Amino acid sequence: MIAQILFVIILMAALYLFTKNTGRIRRNIMLGLPVNRNDQPTLRWQIMAKIALGQSKMTKRPVAALLHFIVYAGFIIINMEVLEIIIDGVVGTHRVFAKLSPGFYNFLIGSFEVLAMLVLVACVIFLIRRNVLQLKRFSGIEMKQWPKSDANYILAIEILLMAAFLTMNAADAKLQLLNYSHYIQAGAFPISQFFSSWLPSSPHILELIERGCWWFHIIGILAFLNYLPFSKHFHILMAFPNTYYSNLLAKGRFTNMASVTNEVKAMVDPTFVPEANTLTRFGAKDATDLTWKNLMEAYTCTECGRCTSVCPANITGKLLSPRKIMMDTRDRITEIGNNLERNGADFNDGKSLLDYYISREEIWACTSCNACTEACPVNINPLEIIIELRRYAVMEEAQAPASLNNMLANIENNGAPWKYSNADRLNWAK
Amino acid sequence: MENIKTNIVVPTMAEMVAEGKMPEILFWVGCAGSFDERAQRITRDICKILNYVGISFAVLGTEENCTGDPAKRAGNEFLFQMQAMTNIQVLDAYNIKKIVTGCPHCFNTIKNEYPDLGGNYEVIHHTQLIQQLIDEGKLKAEGGESFVGKKITYHDPCYLGRGNGIYEAPRKALEILDAELVEMKRCKINGLCCGAGGAQMFKEPEKGNKDINIERMVDIKETKAHVVAAACPFCMTMLSDGIKLENKQQEIEVLDIAEIMVKAKGL
């Protein structure tokens, strides 16, 4: 009875905390500017099914795709076991699903075990790729300190959870053979049967191990759930809304700035009455000048580095890393959100996304080639943020690189980016 | 105007209208195609193809203005929209419905970004026109230079490929050559930029350990291609520079898809 009460308290606390912290992220995302991404729902569901659920863009790198699929499938399927654990924990039963259909239950537990082992192996390989083989994709100036530890923590937690699950089953299986207490014959243990011999034969110690692992497994899962909002691992949830709200238009198309259209129309046509304009700024200086979709993408990024590894600027040693653009945006909007909580809405910390997080050198190195947006397995668009920052630098501050100012002046004066007279435009035909 | 030296007929819209005629398609030449000497050769070859198949076309000539693409990529939306609205006024005044461009940047801008400002046209890139002509049997790779035994690789321009999903049209022209078409390690959706996009064409690159076009040379050399096919005047400049810097002019030639068609057909 005490165990049940304790279980319910822990479960409630975990769910409360998780709801609270995801709510804060939701609020941070909503600090962004409006953009309509609700058109064509059928197409959007299809994109989400294909890219988030079906992981279609992962297949470009087959080894990572296979390992990732194992962990992903394992995560979803093994979570069915969590449902049983929760019912057992609340009601005080043991392996409650076993009664429904013993045959099917054996199949379920058997598959969970195989998957758990596969997940465990995949996570070990992932750790080796990161820390021993040191794949280039996982390094970079933005991958120091927390982002580096975060990745290793996630893998370590997953390994521990799977190990606890398998040890729990091994102890349970041994207790079942001993016909001990309430340990009914339930489940098939294709993997953990091999570990049974490592465990002691005393039923009391076995029960202690089984219970210990049971509690460790479920508390571990609830703790991991609460780790998500502070981690890159949040992508397991965000991948779905983020792909649903994907850009459906051609990648080459940059957004039209309606606020500028208003002013340009007024310049061209003096009789034109511009629509009411609430925009305070052209382009983005801070994270709150970006759209909610840009901010959602920042929280979706799992720092895999596929974008940076294909970025022509980054490949050739420039400072720009599209992954850093996303991480900086996330860190900045989180900082703004925290300031909002602590110091109220009017507080200004004097910082901004541009210059304090992302440098001019980074934004001007971009070739707008869309390699990053193509590479992202969850349709994140770092390019849009870069262009918004450029818009601010050019239109609000007139701070473009000098050579670009020449080009812009040429367009303005001659109608061409080079210093040629428009009268000579047809000379090629002469 | 008819030109004896270049052997092409290039009517302007103004001339056409004066004669009470309406062309089937407007050829949007673009700034590079108009002013850059290397790109001018491509422009003339596109005209040769148009002349040969007998498509009625016209250019805007001095009435054409920069689409605003480099201004928009550089973040100057004001200048972009000023350019766009001026061009839309000219295009609409001539009642233009269909446009073929010689540049993926002009193509992308007019096709994708002008509609938001009221300019709605059917826009194709010249490689798409060439594909159509091949499909219709109007253009064949015969009568001119033979490409048999030559290795050709195609460099995807970002604003044609990833930007607009056009990967097959330019390759179509190469497939009918009887040459050996070899793909670079980074091609199609994985293609590597030449380094000129996003207004980089008009500035020095940021500090790094090499230039992007030199990075692309690795892929090009790996294919052992004799010809690099391009479809963008900016890529043309960057790739030609890369080849020059590595002293490979004797072994590797950069040609636009239109130039390759003109050579193959002997126009």
Short mmCIF file of N, CA and C in Angstrom, two decimals, chain A residues 247-379:
data_model
loop_
_atom_site.label_atom_id
_atom_site.label_comp_id
_atom_site.label_asym_id
_atom_site.label_seq_id
_atom_site.Cartn_x
_atom_site.Cartn_y
_atom_site.Cartn_z
N ASN A 247 7.85 24.16 -44.12
CA ASN A 247 7.67 25.05 -45.27
C ASN A 247 7.25 24.21 -46.47
N LEU A 248 6.14 24.57 -47.10
CA LEU A 248 5.65 23.77 -48.24
C LEU A 248 6.06 24.37 -49.58
N LEU A 249 6.67 25.54 -49.55
CA LEU A 249 7.01 26.21 -50.81
C LEU A 249 8.43 25.86 -51.25
N ALA A 250 8.79 26.29 -52.46
CA ALA A 250 10.12 25.99 -52.99
C ALA A 250 11.18 26.53 -52.04
N LYS A 251 12.26 25.75 -51.88
CA LYS A 251 13.33 26.17 -50.98
C LYS A 251 14.00 27.45 -51.44
N GLY A 252 13.98 27.67 -52.76
CA GLY A 252 14.64 28.86 -53.29
C GLY A 252 13.90 30.15 -52.99
N ARG A 253 12.62 30.02 -52.63
CA ARG A 253 11.81 31.20 -52.37
C ARG A 253 12.09 31.74 -50.97
N PHE A 254 12.49 33.00 -50.90
CA PHE A 254 12.65 33.64 -49.60
C PHE A 254 11.34 34.34 -49.26
N THR A 255 11.06 34.51 -47.97
CA THR A 255 9.80 35.12 -47.55
C THR A 255 9.68 36.55 -48.08
N ASN A 256 8.46 36.92 -48.38
CA ASN A 256 8.21 38.29 -48.81
C ASN A 256 7.93 39.13 -47.56
N MET A 257 8.57 40.30 -47.49
CA MET A 257 8.32 41.16 -46.33
C MET A 257 7.19 42.13 -46.67
N ALA A 258 6.01 41.81 -46.16
CA ALA A 258 4.83 42.61 -46.48
C ALA A 258 4.99 44.05 -45.98
N SER A 259 5.70 44.22 -44.86
CA SER A 259 5.90 45.57 -44.31
C SER A 259 6.69 46.43 -45.29
N VAL A 260 7.64 45.80 -45.99
CA VAL A 260 8.41 46.54 -46.98
C VAL A 260 7.55 46.84 -48.21
N THR A 261 6.73 45.86 -48.59
CA THR A 261 5.84 46.06 -49.74
C THR A 261 4.99 47.31 -49.53
N ASN A 262 4.49 47.46 -48.31
CA ASN A 262 3.71 48.64 -47.97
C ASN A 262 4.47 49.92 -48.27
N GLU A 263 5.69 50.00 -47.80
CA GLU A 263 6.49 51.22 -47.95
C GLU A 263 6.88 51.45 -49.40
N VAL A 264 7.25 50.36 -50.08
CA VAL A 264 7.65 50.50 -51.48
C VAL A 264 6.47 50.96 -52.32
N LYS A 265 5.29 50.40 -52.06
CA LYS A 265 4.09 50.80 -52.80
C LYS A 265 3.79 52.28 -52.57
N ALA A 266 3.97 52.70 -51.32
CA ALA A 266 3.72 54.11 -51.00
C ALA A 266 4.70 55.02 -51.72
N MET A 267 5.94 54.52 -51.91
CA MET A 267 6.95 55.32 -52.62
C MET A 267 6.63 55.42 -54.10
N VAL A 268 6.20 54.28 -54.67
CA VAL A 268 5.92 54.23 -56.11
C VAL A 268 4.64 54.99 -56.43
N ASP A 269 3.65 54.80 -55.54
CA ASP A 269 2.33 55.36 -55.81
C ASP A 269 1.89 56.24 -54.63
N PRO A 270 1.96 57.57 -54.79
CA PRO A 270 1.65 58.48 -53.67
C PRO A 270 0.22 58.35 -53.16
N THR A 271 -0.69 57.84 -54.00
CA THR A 271 -2.08 57.71 -53.56
C THR A 271 -2.32 56.45 -52.72
N PHE A 272 -1.28 55.58 -52.67
CA PHE A 272 -1.43 54.32 -51.93
C PHE A 272 -1.47 54.56 -50.42
N VAL A 273 -2.48 54.01 -49.78
CA VAL A 273 -2.60 54.13 -48.33
C VAL A 273 -2.12 52.82 -47.70
N PRO A 274 -0.98 52.87 -47.00
CA PRO A 274 -0.45 51.63 -46.43
C PRO A 274 -1.35 51.09 -45.32
N GLU A 275 -1.34 49.74 -45.19
CA GLU A 275 -2.10 49.12 -44.11
C GLU A 275 -1.42 49.44 -42.79
N ALA A 276 -2.21 49.38 -41.73
CA ALA A 276 -1.65 49.64 -40.40
C ALA A 276 -0.49 48.70 -40.14
N ASN A 277 0.60 49.24 -39.66
CA ASN A 277 1.81 48.44 -39.53
C ASN A 277 2.27 48.45 -38.07
N THR A 278 2.30 47.24 -37.49
CA THR A 278 2.71 47.17 -36.09
C THR A 278 4.16 46.73 -35.95
N LEU A 279 4.77 46.40 -37.07
CA LEU A 279 6.14 45.91 -37.02
C LEU A 279 7.08 47.00 -36.53
N THR A 280 7.94 46.62 -35.59
CA THR A 280 8.84 47.63 -35.04
C THR A 280 10.19 47.63 -35.74
N ARG A 281 10.50 46.56 -36.43
CA ARG A 281 11.86 46.37 -36.87
C ARG A 281 11.88 45.54 -38.16
N PHE A 282 12.79 45.88 -39.08
CA PHE A 282 12.97 45.06 -40.28
C PHE A 282 14.02 44.00 -40.00
N GLY A 283 13.67 42.76 -40.27
CA GLY A 283 14.60 41.68 -40.02
C GLY A 283 14.69 41.36 -38.53
N ALA A 284 15.68 40.57 -38.16
CA ALA A 284 15.79 40.10 -36.79
C ALA A 284 17.10 40.53 -36.15
N LYS A 285 16.98 41.16 -34.98
CA LYS A 285 18.16 41.44 -34.18
C LYS A 285 18.19 40.43 -33.02
N ASP A 286 17.01 40.14 -32.50
CA ASP A 286 16.92 39.23 -31.37
C ASP A 286 16.01 38.06 -31.73
N ALA A 287 16.00 37.06 -30.86
CA ALA A 287 15.23 35.85 -31.13
C ALA A 287 13.73 36.14 -31.21
N THR A 288 13.27 37.18 -30.52
CA THR A 288 11.84 37.49 -30.55
C THR A 288 11.43 38.16 -31.87
N ASP A 289 12.41 38.52 -32.72
CA ASP A 289 12.09 39.07 -34.05
C ASP A 289 11.90 37.95 -35.07
N LEU A 290 12.11 36.71 -34.63
CA LEU A 290 11.92 35.57 -35.53
C LEU A 290 10.49 35.05 -35.40
N THR A 291 10.08 34.18 -36.31
CA THR A 291 8.72 33.63 -36.21
C THR A 291 8.70 32.49 -35.19
N TRP A 292 7.49 32.15 -34.74
CA TRP A 292 7.36 31.03 -33.80
C TRP A 292 7.89 29.75 -34.42
N LYS A 293 7.81 29.66 -35.77
CA LYS A 293 8.30 28.44 -36.42
C LYS A 293 9.82 28.36 -36.31
N ASN A 294 10.51 29.49 -36.50
CA ASN A 294 11.97 29.50 -36.31
C ASN A 294 12.32 29.03 -34.90
N LEU A 295 11.54 29.51 -33.91
CA LEU A 295 11.82 29.17 -32.52
C LEU A 295 11.48 27.71 -32.23
N MET A 296 10.39 27.22 -32.84
CA MET A 296 10.04 25.81 -32.68
C MET A 296 11.17 24.94 -33.22
N GLU A 297 11.73 25.37 -34.35
CA GLU A 297 12.83 24.61 -34.96
C GLU A 297 14.04 24.59 -34.03
N ALA A 298 14.26 25.71 -33.34
CA ALA A 298 15.40 25.77 -32.43
C ALA A 298 15.26 24.74 -31.31
N TYR A 299 14.03 24.54 -30.84
CA TYR A 299 13.80 23.54 -29.79
C TYR A 299 13.73 22.12 -30.35
N THR A 300 13.62 22.00 -31.68
CA THR A 300 13.54 20.67 -32.28
C THR A 300 14.93 20.11 -32.57
N CYS A 301 15.88 21.02 -32.76
CA CYS A 301 17.22 20.62 -33.18
C CYS A 301 17.85 19.66 -32.18
N THR A 302 18.36 18.53 -32.68
CA THR A 302 19.00 17.57 -31.78
C THR A 302 20.51 17.56 -31.97
N GLU A 303 21.00 18.62 -32.66
CA GLU A 303 22.43 18.87 -32.77
C GLU A 303 23.18 17.74 -33.46
N CYS A 304 22.52 17.08 -34.44
CA CYS A 304 23.16 15.94 -35.10
C CYS A 304 24.26 16.39 -36.04
N GLY A 305 24.18 17.66 -36.49
CA GLY A 305 25.27 18.21 -37.30
C GLY A 305 25.26 17.84 -38.76
N ARG A 306 24.17 17.25 -39.25
CA ARG A 306 24.10 16.94 -40.68
C ARG A 306 24.16 18.24 -41.50
N CYS A 307 23.52 19.29 -40.99
CA CYS A 307 23.51 20.57 -41.69
C CYS A 307 24.92 21.14 -41.81
N THR A 308 25.63 21.14 -40.70
CA THR A 308 26.98 21.72 -40.69
C THR A 308 27.93 20.89 -41.54
N SER A 309 27.74 19.58 -41.55
CA SER A 309 28.67 18.73 -42.31
C SER A 309 28.51 18.90 -43.81
N VAL A 310 27.39 19.47 -44.28
CA VAL A 310 27.23 19.69 -45.72
C VAL A 310 27.31 21.17 -46.09
N CYS A 311 27.51 22.03 -45.10
CA CYS A 311 27.53 23.47 -45.37
C CYS A 311 28.83 23.85 -46.09
N PRO A 312 28.74 24.41 -47.30
CA PRO A 312 29.97 24.73 -48.03
C PRO A 312 30.87 25.70 -47.28
N ALA A 313 30.27 26.62 -46.52
CA ALA A 313 31.07 27.57 -45.76
C ALA A 313 31.83 26.84 -44.66
N ASN A 314 31.12 25.97 -43.94
CA ASN A 314 31.77 25.25 -42.85
C ASN A 314 32.83 24.28 -43.35
N ILE A 315 32.52 23.59 -44.46
CA ILE A 315 33.48 22.63 -45.04
C ILE A 315 34.80 23.32 -45.37
N THR A 316 34.72 24.59 -45.81
CA THR A 316 35.93 25.29 -46.22
C THR A 316 36.49 26.16 -45.09
N GLY A 317 36.13 25.80 -43.86
CA GLY A 317 36.80 26.40 -42.71
C GLY A 317 36.26 27.75 -42.24
N LYS A 318 35.10 28.16 -42.77
CA LYS A 318 34.54 29.41 -42.28
C LYS A 318 33.88 29.18 -40.92
N LEU A 319 33.63 30.30 -40.25
CA LEU A 319 33.07 30.24 -38.90
C LEU A 319 31.63 29.73 -38.88
N LEU A 320 30.90 29.95 -39.97
CA LEU A 320 29.47 29.59 -40.00
C LEU A 320 29.24 28.10 -39.78
N SER A 321 28.31 27.79 -38.88
CA SER A 321 27.83 26.44 -38.70
C SER A 321 26.32 26.53 -38.52
N PRO A 322 25.54 25.99 -39.46
CA PRO A 322 24.08 26.11 -39.35
C PRO A 322 23.55 25.54 -38.03
N ARG A 323 24.21 24.48 -37.54
CA ARG A 323 23.77 23.91 -36.26
C ARG A 323 23.90 24.93 -35.14
N LYS A 324 25.01 25.69 -35.18
CA LYS A 324 25.22 26.71 -34.14
C LYS A 324 24.14 27.78 -34.22
N ILE A 325 23.70 28.12 -35.43
CA ILE A 325 22.63 29.11 -35.59
C ILE A 325 21.39 28.65 -34.82
N MET A 326 21.05 27.36 -34.97
CA MET A 326 19.86 26.84 -34.29
C MET A 326 20.07 26.78 -32.76
N MET A 327 21.25 26.34 -32.35
CA MET A 327 21.52 26.22 -30.90
C MET A 327 21.55 27.60 -30.25
N ASP A 328 22.15 28.56 -30.94
CA ASP A 328 22.19 29.93 -30.40
C ASP A 328 20.78 30.50 -30.28
N THR A 329 19.96 30.25 -31.29
CA THR A 329 18.58 30.75 -31.25
C THR A 329 17.84 30.15 -30.07
N ARG A 330 18.02 28.85 -29.86
CA ARG A 330 17.36 28.18 -28.73
C ARG A 330 17.86 28.74 -27.40
N ASP A 331 19.18 28.87 -27.28
CA ASP A 331 19.74 29.35 -26.02
C ASP A 331 19.27 30.78 -25.72
N ARG A 332 19.21 31.60 -26.78
CA ARG A 332 18.79 32.98 -26.57
C ARG A 332 17.31 33.09 -26.19
N ILE A 333 16.45 32.34 -26.89
CA ILE A 333 15.02 32.48 -26.57
C ILE A 333 14.74 31.88 -25.18
N THR A 334 15.51 30.87 -24.79
CA THR A 334 15.38 30.32 -23.44
C THR A 334 15.79 31.38 -22.41
N GLU A 335 16.89 32.08 -22.71
CA GLU A 335 17.35 33.15 -21.82
C GLU A 335 16.29 34.24 -21.70
N ILE A 336 15.69 34.61 -22.84
CA ILE A 336 14.64 35.64 -22.82
C ILE A 336 13.46 35.17 -21.97
N GLY A 337 13.08 33.89 -22.16
CA GLY A 337 11.98 33.33 -21.39
C GLY A 337 12.27 33.34 -19.90
N ASN A 338 13.51 32.96 -19.53
CA ASN A 338 13.90 32.96 -18.12
C ASN A 338 13.88 34.37 -17.54
N ASN A 339 14.35 35.33 -18.33
CA ASN A 339 14.33 36.73 -17.89
C ASN A 339 12.90 37.21 -17.63
N LEU A 340 12.03 36.76 -18.52
CA LEU A 340 10.61 37.12 -18.43
C LEU A 340 10.03 36.65 -17.10
N GLU A 341 10.40 35.41 -16.71
CA GLU A 341 9.89 34.85 -15.45
C GLU A 341 10.46 35.58 -14.25
N ARG A 342 11.76 35.85 -14.32
CA ARG A 342 12.44 36.39 -13.13
C ARG A 342 12.25 37.89 -13.00
N ASN A 343 12.26 38.58 -14.16
CA ASN A 343 12.33 40.04 -14.08
C ASN A 343 11.15 40.78 -14.73
N GLY A 344 10.19 40.03 -15.23
CA GLY A 344 9.02 40.67 -15.82
C GLY A 344 9.22 41.02 -17.28
N ALA A 345 8.12 41.39 -17.93
CA ALA A 345 8.11 41.57 -19.37
C ALA A 345 8.92 42.77 -19.84
N ASP A 346 9.10 43.78 -18.97
CA ASP A 346 9.78 45.00 -19.42
C ASP A 346 11.29 44.93 -19.28
N PHE A 347 11.77 43.84 -18.71
CA PHE A 347 13.20 43.73 -18.46
C PHE A 347 13.99 43.61 -19.77
N ASN A 348 15.08 44.35 -19.82
CA ASN A 348 15.95 44.27 -20.99
C ASN A 348 17.36 43.93 -20.51
N ASP A 349 17.87 42.79 -20.95
CA ASP A 349 19.20 42.39 -20.48
C ASP A 349 20.31 42.97 -21.35
N GLY A 350 19.91 43.78 -22.34
CA GLY A 350 20.91 44.44 -23.17
C GLY A 350 21.61 43.53 -24.15
N LYS A 351 21.17 42.27 -24.20
CA LYS A 351 21.80 41.34 -25.14
C LYS A 351 20.91 41.14 -26.36
N SER A 352 21.43 40.50 -27.38
CA SER A 352 20.62 40.17 -28.55
C SER A 352 21.20 38.94 -29.22
N LEU A 353 20.39 38.31 -30.07
CA LEU A 353 20.84 37.12 -30.79
C LEU A 353 22.02 37.49 -31.70
N LEU A 354 21.86 38.60 -32.42
CA LEU A 354 22.94 39.06 -33.29
C LEU A 354 24.01 39.70 -32.42
N ASP A 355 25.23 39.37 -32.68
CA ASP A 355 26.42 39.88 -31.98
C ASP A 355 26.71 39.18 -30.65
N TYR A 356 25.70 38.99 -29.78
CA TYR A 356 25.98 38.31 -28.52
C TYR A 356 26.05 36.80 -28.70
N TYR A 357 25.32 36.29 -29.65
CA TYR A 357 25.33 34.85 -29.90
C TYR A 357 25.89 34.54 -31.30
N ILE A 358 25.29 35.18 -32.30
CA ILE A 358 25.70 34.92 -33.68
C ILE A 358 26.45 36.15 -34.20
N SER A 359 27.64 35.91 -34.75
CA SER A 359 28.46 37.04 -35.21
C SER A 359 28.15 37.40 -36.66
N ARG A 360 28.56 38.59 -37.03
CA ARG A 360 28.38 39.06 -38.42
C ARG A 360 29.14 38.15 -39.38
N GLU A 361 30.32 37.73 -38.94
CA GLU A 361 31.15 36.88 -39.79
C GLU A 361 30.39 35.62 -40.18
N GLU A 362 29.61 35.10 -39.25
CA GLU A 362 28.85 33.88 -39.54
C GLU A 362 27.76 34.14 -40.57
N ILE A 363 26.97 35.19 -40.37
CA ILE A 363 25.82 35.38 -41.27
C ILE A 363 26.26 35.74 -42.69
N TRP A 364 27.41 36.41 -42.84
CA TRP A 364 27.82 36.80 -44.19
C TRP A 364 28.55 35.69 -44.93
N ALA A 365 28.82 34.57 -44.26
CA ALA A 365 29.52 33.47 -44.93
C ALA A 365 28.56 32.54 -45.66
N CYS A 366 27.26 32.73 -45.47
CA CYS A 366 26.26 31.81 -46.03
C CYS A 366 26.10 32.03 -47.53
N THR A 367 26.02 30.92 -48.30
CA THR A 367 25.80 31.02 -49.75
C THR A 367 24.33 30.79 -50.10
N SER A 368 23.50 30.63 -49.11
CA SER A 368 22.06 30.36 -49.27
C SER A 368 21.81 29.18 -50.19
N CYS A 369 22.67 28.15 -50.10
CA CYS A 369 22.58 27.03 -51.05
C CYS A 369 21.55 26.00 -50.65
N ASN A 370 21.00 26.11 -49.43
CA ASN A 370 19.97 25.19 -48.95
C ASN A 370 20.46 23.77 -48.69
N ALA A 371 21.77 23.57 -48.63
CA ALA A 371 22.28 22.23 -48.29
C ALA A 371 21.87 21.87 -46.86
N CYS A 372 21.88 22.86 -45.97
CA CYS A 372 21.53 22.59 -44.57
C CYS A 372 20.07 22.20 -44.43
N THR A 373 19.19 22.90 -45.13
CA THR A 373 17.76 22.61 -44.98
C THR A 373 17.43 21.25 -45.61
N GLU A 374 18.16 20.91 -46.66
CA GLU A 374 17.95 19.61 -47.30
C GLU A 374 18.46 18.49 -46.38
N ALA A 375 19.57 18.75 -45.70
CA ALA A 375 20.18 17.71 -44.88
C ALA A 375 19.41 17.43 -43.60
N CYS A 376 18.66 18.41 -43.10
CA CYS A 376 18.02 18.25 -41.79
C CYS A 376 16.96 17.15 -41.83
N PRO A 377 17.08 16.14 -40.99
CA PRO A 377 16.11 15.04 -40.98
C PRO A 377 14.73 15.46 -40.49
N VAL A 378 14.62 16.65 -39.87
CA VAL A 378 13.32 17.09 -39.37
C VAL A 378 12.93 18.46 -39.93
N ASN A 379 13.47 18.78 -41.10
CA ASN A 379 13.07 20.00 -41.84
C ASN A 379 13.28 21.31 -41.09
#
